[in-house]
């Protein structure tokens, strides 16, 4: 009688220990998955911001190229007054 009880309890104890071990590993994996999902959300937001920045930079580049084709962006030389000349208002 005792032998059958012991032979029944030993596999049950082993299964219990295995279940606890597996549960601990699964919860650890769940924590890792949550961290990965949080990082994925952060990277998605960063990608959206970078896509917006690239789009705006590209739009500015296109406008600049069109302006150059139309000759709108000619640079006018800047002239400065000589420091020795004073202008007096009356």
The first five atom37 places (N, CA, C, CB, O) and aatype in JSON, in Angstrom:
{
  "aatype": [20, 20, 20, 20, 20, 20, 20, 20, 20, 20, 20, 20, 20, 20, 20, 20, 20, 20, 20, 20, 20, 20, 20, 20, 20, 20, 20, 20, 20, 20, 20, 20, 20, 20, 20, 20, 20, 20, 20, 20, 20, 20, 20, 20, 20, 20, 20, 20, 20, 20, 20, 20, 20, 20, 20, 20, 20, 20, 20, 20, 20, 20, 20, 20, 20, 20, 20, 20, 20, 20, 20, 20, 20, 20, 20, 20, 20, 20, 20, 20, 20, 20, 20, 20, 20, 20, 20, 20, 20, 20],
  "atom_mask": [
    [1, 1, 1, 1, 1],
    [1, 1, 1, 1, 1],
    [1, 1, 1, 1, 1],
    [1, 1, 1, 1, 1],
    [1, 1, 1, 1, 1],
    [1, 1, 1, 1, 1],
    [1, 1, 1, 1, 1],
    [1, 1, 1, 1, 1],
    [1, 1, 1, 1, 1],
    [1, 1, 1, 1, 1],
    [1, 1, 1, 1, 1],
    [1, 1, 1, 1, 1],
    [1, 1, 1, 1, 1],
    [1, 1, 1, 1, 1],
    [1, 1, 1, 1, 1],
    [1, 1, 1, 1, 1],
    [1, 1, 1, 1, 1],
    [1, 1, 1, 1, 1],
    [1, 1, 1, 1, 1],
    [1, 1, 1, 1, 1],
    [1, 1, 1, 1, 1],
    [1, 1, 1, 1, 1],
    [1, 1, 1, 1, 1],
    [1, 1, 1, 1, 1],
    [1, 1, 1, 1, 1],
    [1, 1, 1, 1, 1],
    [1, 1, 1, 1, 1],
    [1, 1, 1, 1, 1],
    [1, 1, 1, 1, 1],
    [1, 1, 1, 1, 1],
    [1, 1, 1, 1, 1],
    [1, 1, 1, 1, 1],
    [1, 1, 1, 1, 1],
    [1, 1, 1, 1, 1],
    [1, 1, 1, 1, 1],
    [1, 1, 1, 1, 1],
    [1, 1, 1, 1, 1],
    [1, 1, 1, 1, 1],
    [1, 1, 1, 1, 1],
    [1, 1, 1, 1, 1],
    [1, 1, 1, 1, 1],
    [1, 1, 1, 1, 1],
    [1, 1, 1, 1, 1],
    [1, 1, 1, 1, 1],
    [1, 1, 1, 1, 1],
    [1, 1, 1, 1, 1],
    [1, 1, 1, 1, 1],
    [1, 1, 1, 1, 1],
    [1, 1, 1, 1, 1],
    [1, 1, 1, 1, 1],
    [1, 1, 1, 1, 1],
    [1, 1, 1, 1, 1],
    [1, 1, 1, 1, 1],
    [1, 1, 1, 1, 1],
    [1, 1, 1, 1, 1],
    [1, 1, 1, 1, 1],
    [1, 1, 1, 1, 1],
    [1, 1, 1, 1, 1],
    [1, 1, 1, 1, 1],
    [1, 1, 1, 1, 1],
    [1, 1, 1, 1, 1],
    [1, 1, 1, 1, 1],
    [1, 1, 1, 1, 1],
    [1, 1, 1, 1, 1],
    [1, 1, 1, 1, 1],
    [1, 1, 1, 1, 1],
    [1, 1, 1, 1, 1],
    [1, 1, 1, 1, 1],
    [1, 1, 1, 1, 1],
    [1, 1, 1, 1, 1],
    [1, 1, 1, 1, 1],
    [1, 1, 1, 1, 1],
    [1, 1, 1, 1, 1],
    [1, 1, 1, 1, 1],
    [1, 1, 1, 1, 1],
    [1, 1, 1, 1, 1],
    [1, 1, 1, 1, 1],
    [1, 1, 1, 1, 1],
    [1, 1, 1, 1, 1],
    [1, 1, 1, 1, 1],
    [1, 1, 1, 1, 1],
    [1, 1, 1, 1, 1],
    [1, 1, 1, 1, 1],
    [1, 1, 1, 1, 1],
    [1, 1, 1, 1, 1],
    [1, 1, 1, 1, 1],
    [1, 1, 1, 1, 1],
    [1, 1, 1, 1, 1],
    [1, 1, 1, 1, 1],
    [1, 1, 1, 1, 1]
  ],
  "atom_positions": [
    [[0.81, -1.2, 0.0], [0.0, 0.0, 0.0], [0.86, 1.27, 0.0], [-0.93, 0.0, 1.2], [0.66, 2.17, -0.82]],
    [[1.83, 1.32, 0.94], [2.7, 2.48, 1.0], [3.5, 2.63, -0.28], [3.64, 2.39, 2.2], [3.76, 3.74, -0.75]],
    [[3.89, 1.5, -0.84], [4.7, 1.52, -2.05], [3.91, 2.13, -3.22], [5.17, 0.1, -2.4], [4.48, 2.91, -3.99]],
    [[2.66, 1.8, -3.37], [1.85, 2.36, -4.45], [1.6, 3.85, -4.25], [0.51, 1.62, -4.55], [1.56, 4.62, -5.21]],
    [[1.43, 4.25, -3.0], [1.24, 5.69, -2.72], [2.52, 6.45, -3.05], [0.85, 5.91, -1.23], [2.46, 7.52, -3.66]],
    [[3.65, 5.92, -2.66], [4.93, 6.57, -2.95], [5.18, 6.61, -4.45], [6.09, 5.85, -2.23], [5.62, 7.62, -4.99]],
    [[4.9, 5.51, -5.13], [5.09, 5.47, -6.58], [4.13, 6.4, -7.31], [4.91, 4.04, -7.09], [4.43, 6.85, -8.42]],
    [[3.02, 6.7, -6.73], [2.07, 7.66, -7.31], [2.49, 9.1, -7.0], [0.65, 7.39, -6.78], [2.37, 9.97, -7.86]],
    [[2.96, 9.34, -5.8], [3.32, 10.7, -5.39], [4.6, 11.21, -6.06], [3.49, 10.76, -3.89], [4.72, 12.4, -6.36]],
    [[5.55, 10.32, -6.3], [6.82, 10.75, -6.91], [6.59, 11.35, -8.29], [7.8, 9.56, -7.0], [7.08, 12.45, -8.54]],
    [[5.87, 10.69, -9.21], [5.61, 11.32, -10.51], [4.8, 12.62, -10.38], [4.87, 10.35, -11.43], [5.02, 13.57, -11.13]],
    [[3.86, 12.64, -9.43], [3.08, 13.86, -9.23], [3.97, 15.01, -8.77], [1.96, 13.62, -8.21], [3.81, 16.14, -9.23]],
    [[4.89, 14.74, -7.86], [5.82, 15.78, -7.41], [6.72, 16.25, -8.54], [6.67, 15.26, -6.24], [6.98, 17.44, -8.69]],
    [[7.18, 15.3, -9.34], [8.02, 15.67, -10.49], [7.24, 16.54, -11.46], [8.55, 14.4, -11.21], [7.74, 17.55, -11.93]],
    [[6.01, 16.15, -11.75], [5.17, 16.96, -12.64], [4.89, 18.33, -12.05], [3.85, 16.23, -12.93], [4.84, 19.33, -12.78]],
    [[4.7, 18.4, -10.74], [4.45, 19.67, -10.07], [5.66, 20.6, -10.21], [4.12, 19.44, -8.59], [5.51, 21.78, -10.51]],
    [[6.85, 20.06, -9.99], [8.09, 20.85, -10.13], [8.27, 21.3, -11.58], [9.32, 20.02, -9.66], [8.65, 22.44, -11.83]],
    [[8.0, 20.41, -12.52], [8.11, 20.76, -13.94], [7.12, 21.87, -14.28], [7.86, 19.53, -14.83], [7.46, 22.8, -15.01]],
    [[5.91, 21.77, -13.76], [4.89, 22.79, -14.03], [5.33, 24.14, -13.48], [3.54, 22.38, -13.43], [5.18, 25.16, -14.16]],
    [[5.86, 24.18, -12.28], [6.32, 25.44, -11.7], [7.46, 26.02, -12.52], [6.78, 25.23, -10.23], [7.49, 27.23, -12.78]],
    [[8.39, 25.18, -12.94], [9.52, 25.64, -13.75], [9.05, 26.21, -15.08], [10.52, 24.49, -13.99], [9.49, 27.29, -15.49]],
    [[8.17, 25.5, -15.75], [7.66, 25.96, -17.04], [6.86, 27.25, -16.87], [6.78, 24.88, -17.69], [6.98, 28.16, -17.69]],
    [[6.07, 27.34, -15.82], [5.29, 28.56, -15.57], [6.21, 29.76, -15.35], [4.37, 28.37, -14.35], [5.93, 30.86, -15.83]],
    [[7.29, 29.56, -14.62], [8.24, 30.65, -14.38], [8.89, 31.1, -15.69], [9.33, 30.2, -13.39], [9.06, 32.29, -15.93]],
    [[9.25, 30.13, -16.53], [9.85, 30.49, -17.82], [8.86, 31.21, -18.72], [10.39, 29.24, -18.52], [9.22, 32.17, -19.41]],
    [[7.62, 30.76, -18.73], [6.59, 31.39, -19.56], [6.34, 32.83, -19.1], [5.28, 30.58, -19.51], [6.18, 33.72, -19.93]],
    [[6.31, 33.05, -17.8], [6.1, 34.41, -17.32], [7.29, 35.3, -17.68], [5.87, 34.42, -15.79], [7.11, 36.48, -17.99]],
    [[8.49, 34.75, -17.64], [9.68, 35.51, -18.06], [9.62, 35.85, -19.53], [10.94, 34.72, -17.77], [9.99, 36.96, -19.93]],
    [[9.16, 34.9, -20.33], [9.03, 35.15, -21.77], [7.96, 36.21, -22.01], [8.67, 33.85, -22.52], [8.12, 37.07, -22.89]],
    [[6.88, 36.17, -21.24], [5.83, 37.18, -21.38], [6.36, 38.57, -21.07], [4.66, 36.87, -20.46], [5.99, 39.54, -21.74]],
    [[7.22, 38.68, -20.08], [7.83, 39.97, -19.74], [8.7, 40.45, -20.9], [8.66, 39.86, -18.44], [8.68, 41.63, -21.25]],
    [[9.48, 39.53, -21.48], [10.32, 39.89, -22.62], [9.47, 40.34, -23.81], [11.21, 38.71, -23.02], [9.83, 41.29, -24.51]],
    [[8.37, 39.65, -24.04], [7.48, 40.01, -25.15], [6.91, 41.42, -24.93], [6.33, 38.98, -25.29], [6.81, 42.2, -25.88]],
    [[6.54, 41.73, -23.7], [6.02, 43.07, -23.4], [7.07, 44.14, -23.67], [5.54, 43.14, -21.93], [6.75, 45.19, -24.21]],
    [[8.32, 43.88, -23.3], [9.39, 44.83, -23.58], [9.62, 45.0, -25.08], [10.69, 44.38, -22.91], [9.83, 46.12, -25.56]],
    [[9.57, 43.9, -25.8], [9.76, 43.97, -27.25], [8.62, 44.75, -27.9], [9.84, 42.55, -27.86], [8.86, 45.55, -28.81]],
    [[7.39, 44.54, -27.45], [6.25, 45.29, -27.99], [6.38, 46.77, -27.69], [4.93, 44.75, -27.42], [6.08, 47.61, -28.54]],
    [[6.84, 47.12, -26.48], [7.02, 48.53, -26.13], [8.09, 49.16, -27.02], [7.41, 48.68, -24.65], [7.94, 50.29, -27.48]],
    [[9.17, 48.43, -27.27], [10.22, 48.94, -28.16], [9.71, 49.07, -29.59], [11.45, 48.02, -28.12], [10.08, 50.01, -30.29]],
    [[8.88, 48.14, -30.02], [8.32, 48.21, -31.37], [7.43, 49.44, -31.52], [7.51, 46.94, -31.69], [7.48, 50.11, -32.56]],
    [[6.63, 49.74, -30.52], [5.78, 50.93, -30.56], [6.64, 52.19, -30.61], [4.83, 50.98, -29.34], [6.36, 53.11, -31.38]],
    [[7.69, 52.22, -29.8], [8.59, 53.37, -29.78], [9.26, 53.55, -31.15], [9.67, 53.2, -28.68], [9.35, 54.67, -31.65]],
    [[9.71, 52.45, -31.75], [10.35, 52.53, -33.06], [9.36, 52.93, -34.15], [10.99, 51.19, -33.4], [9.73, 53.64, -35.08]],
    [[8.11, 52.49, -34.05], [7.09, 52.92, -35.01], [6.88, 54.42, -34.96], [5.76, 52.19, -34.74], [6.79, 55.08, -35.99]],
    [[6.81, 54.97, -33.74], [6.65, 56.42, -33.6], [7.86, 57.16, -34.18], [6.47, 56.8, -32.12], [7.71, 58.16, -34.87]],
    [[9.05, 56.64, -33.89], [10.26, 57.27, -34.4], [10.3, 57.2, -35.93], [11.51, 56.6, -33.81], [10.7, 58.17, -36.58]],
    [[9.89, 56.07, -36.49], [9.84, 55.94, -37.95], [8.85, 56.93, -38.55], [9.45, 54.52, -38.34], [9.13, 57.52, -39.6]],
    [[7.7, 57.12, -37.91], [6.73, 58.08, -38.41], [7.31, 59.49, -38.43], [5.46, 58.05, -37.55], [7.15, 60.23, -39.4]],
    [[8.0, 59.85, -37.34], [8.63, 61.18, -37.29], [9.69, 61.33, -38.37], [9.25, 61.42, -35.91], [9.77, 62.38, -39.02]],
    [[10.49, 60.3, -38.57], [11.54, 60.37, -39.59], [10.95, 60.42, -41.0], [12.48, 59.18, -39.46], [11.47, 61.12, -41.86]],
    [[9.87, 59.68, -41.23], [9.21, 59.73, -42.54], [8.67, 61.13, -42.81], [8.08, 58.7, -42.62], [8.77, 61.64, -43.93]],
    [[8.1, 61.75, -41.78], [7.59, 63.11, -41.93], [8.73, 64.07, -42.24], [6.84, 63.55, -40.65], [8.61, 64.95, -43.09]],
    [[9.85, 63.91, -41.54], [11.0, 64.78, -41.76], [11.55, 64.6, -43.17], [12.09, 64.5, -40.71], [11.88, 65.58, -43.84]],
    [[11.66, 63.35, -43.62], [12.15, 63.08, -44.97], [11.21, 63.68, -46.0], [12.31, 61.57, -45.2], [11.66, 64.26, -46.99]],
    [[9.91, 63.54, -45.77], [8.94, 64.09, -46.72], [9.05, 65.61, -46.8], [7.51, 63.69, -46.32], [9.0, 66.17, -47.89]],
    [[9.2, 66.28, -45.65], [9.29, 67.74, -45.68], [10.6, 68.19, -46.31], [9.17, 68.3, -44.26], [10.62, 69.17, -47.06]],
    [[11.7, 67.47, -46.02], [12.98, 67.82, -46.64], [12.92, 67.6, -48.15], [14.13, 66.99, -46.03], [13.45, 68.41, -48.91]],
    [[12.29, 66.53, -48.58], [12.17, 66.26, -50.0], [11.32, 67.33, -50.68], [11.55, 64.87, -50.23], [11.64, 67.77, -51.78]],
    [[10.25, 67.74, -50.01], [9.39, 68.78, -50.58], [10.17, 70.08, -50.73], [8.15, 69.0, -49.69], [10.05, 70.75, -51.75]],
    [[10.97, 70.44, -49.73], [11.78, 71.66, -49.82], [12.81, 71.55, -50.93], [12.47, 71.94, -48.49], [13.08, 72.53, -51.63]],
    [[13.4, 70.38, -51.1], [14.37, 70.18, -52.16], [13.72, 70.32, -53.52], [15.04, 68.81, -52.02], [14.3, 70.91, -54.43]],
    [[12.52, 69.77, -53.68], [11.81, 69.88, -54.95], [11.47, 71.33, -55.26], [10.52, 69.03, -54.93], [11.62, 71.78, -56.4]],
    [[11.01, 72.07, -54.25], [10.7, 73.49, -54.45], [11.95, 74.26, -54.84], [10.07, 74.1, -53.16], [11.91, 75.11, -55.73]],
    [[13.06, 73.96, -54.19], [14.31, 74.64, -54.51], [14.75, 74.33, -55.94], [15.41, 74.24, -53.52], [15.2, 75.23, -56.65]],
    [[14.63, 73.07, -56.36], [15.02, 72.7, -57.72], [14.13, 73.38, -58.76], [14.95, 71.19, -57.89], [14.62, 73.84, -59.79]],
    [[12.83, 73.46, -58.49], [11.92, 74.14, -59.42], [12.24, 75.63, -59.49], [10.46, 73.93, -59.0], [12.2, 76.22, -60.57]],
    [[12.56, 76.23, -58.34], [12.9, 77.65, -58.32], [14.18, 77.9, -59.1], [13.05, 78.14, -56.87], [14.28, 78.9, -59.81]],
    [[15.15, 77.02, -58.99], [16.39, 77.17, -59.74], [16.13, 77.05, -61.24], [17.42, 76.14, -59.3], [16.73, 77.78, -62.03]],
    [[15.25, 76.13, -61.63], [14.92, 75.98, -63.05], [14.25, 77.24, -63.59], [14.0, 74.77, -63.26], [14.48, 77.63, -64.74]],
    [[13.43, 77.88, -62.76], [12.73, 79.09, -63.19], [13.61, 80.33, -63.05], [11.46, 79.27, -62.39], [13.21, 81.42, -63.49]],
    [[14.77, 80.2, -62.46], [15.68, 81.34, -62.31], [15.3, 82.27, -61.18], [15.73, 82.11, -63.58], [15.73, 83.42, -61.17]],
    [[14.54, 81.81, -60.26], [14.08, 82.66, -59.15], [15.15, 82.82, -58.09], [12.81, 82.08, -58.53], [15.12, 83.78, -57.33]],
    [[16.06, 81.92, -58.01], [17.01, 81.92, -56.9], [18.35, 82.55, -57.23], [17.23, 80.51, -56.43], [19.38, 82.13, -56.7]],
    [[18.36, 83.53, -58.09], [19.64, 84.19, -58.39], [20.08, 84.98, -57.16], [19.52, 85.12, -59.63], [19.28, 85.65, -56.52]],
    [[21.34, 84.88, -56.87], [21.87, 85.56, -55.7], [22.3, 86.97, -56.09], [23.05, 84.78, -55.09], [23.02, 87.17, -57.07]],
    [[21.85, 87.93, -55.32], [22.2, 89.33, -55.55], [23.4, 89.66, -54.68], [20.99, 90.28, -55.25], [23.39, 89.38, -53.48]],
    [[24.44, 90.26, -55.27], [25.59, 90.61, -54.44], [25.21, 91.7, -53.42], [26.76, 91.09, -55.32], [24.46, 92.62, -53.73]],
    [[25.74, 91.56, -52.24], [25.44, 92.5, -51.16], [26.5, 93.59, -51.17], [25.39, 91.79, -49.79], [27.7, 93.3, -51.26]],
    [[26.06, 94.85, -51.06], [27.0, 95.97, -51.01], [26.94, 96.59, -49.63], [26.68, 97.03, -52.1], [25.86, 96.8, -49.07]],
    [[28.1, 96.88, -49.08], [28.19, 97.49, -47.77], [28.71, 98.91, -47.91], [29.09, 96.67, -46.83], [29.51, 99.2, -48.8]],
    [[28.27, 99.79, -47.02], [28.78, 101.16, -46.98], [30.16, 101.15, -46.35], [27.83, 102.09, -46.21], [30.47, 100.35, -45.48]],
    [[30.97, 102.07, -46.81], [32.3, 102.21, -46.24], [32.16, 102.77, -44.83], [33.2, 103.14, -47.12], [31.32, 103.64, -44.58]],
    [[32.97, 102.29, -43.9], [32.88, 102.73, -42.51], [33.26, 104.2, -42.34], [33.76, 101.87, -41.64], [32.86, 104.83, -41.36]],
    [[34.03, 104.73, -43.27], [34.48, 106.12, -43.11], [33.43, 107.13, -43.54], [35.75, 106.34, -43.89], [33.58, 108.32, -43.29]],
    [[32.37, 106.69, -44.19], [31.33, 107.6, -44.66], [30.21, 107.63, -43.63], [30.78, 107.17, -46.07], [29.69, 106.59, -43.22]],
    [[29.85, 108.84, -43.2], [28.76, 109.0, -42.24], [27.6, 109.68, -42.93], [29.22, 109.81, -41.0], [27.79, 110.61, -43.71]],
    [[26.42, 109.24, -42.64], [25.22, 109.83, -43.22], [24.5, 110.57, -42.11], [24.29, 108.73, -43.87], [24.25, 110.03, -41.03]],
    [[24.17, 111.84, -42.4], [23.5, 112.66, -41.4], [22.12, 113.0, -41.92], [24.31, 113.96, -41.08], [21.96, 113.41, -43.07]],
    [[21.13, 112.83, -41.09], [19.77, 113.2, -41.48], [19.48, 114.6, -40.97], [18.74, 112.18, -40.93], [19.93, 114.99, -39.9]],
    [[18.71, 115.34, -41.75], [18.31, 116.69, -41.33], [16.86, 116.75, -41.05], [18.68, 117.71, -42.37], [16.34, 117.8, -40.69]]
  ]
}
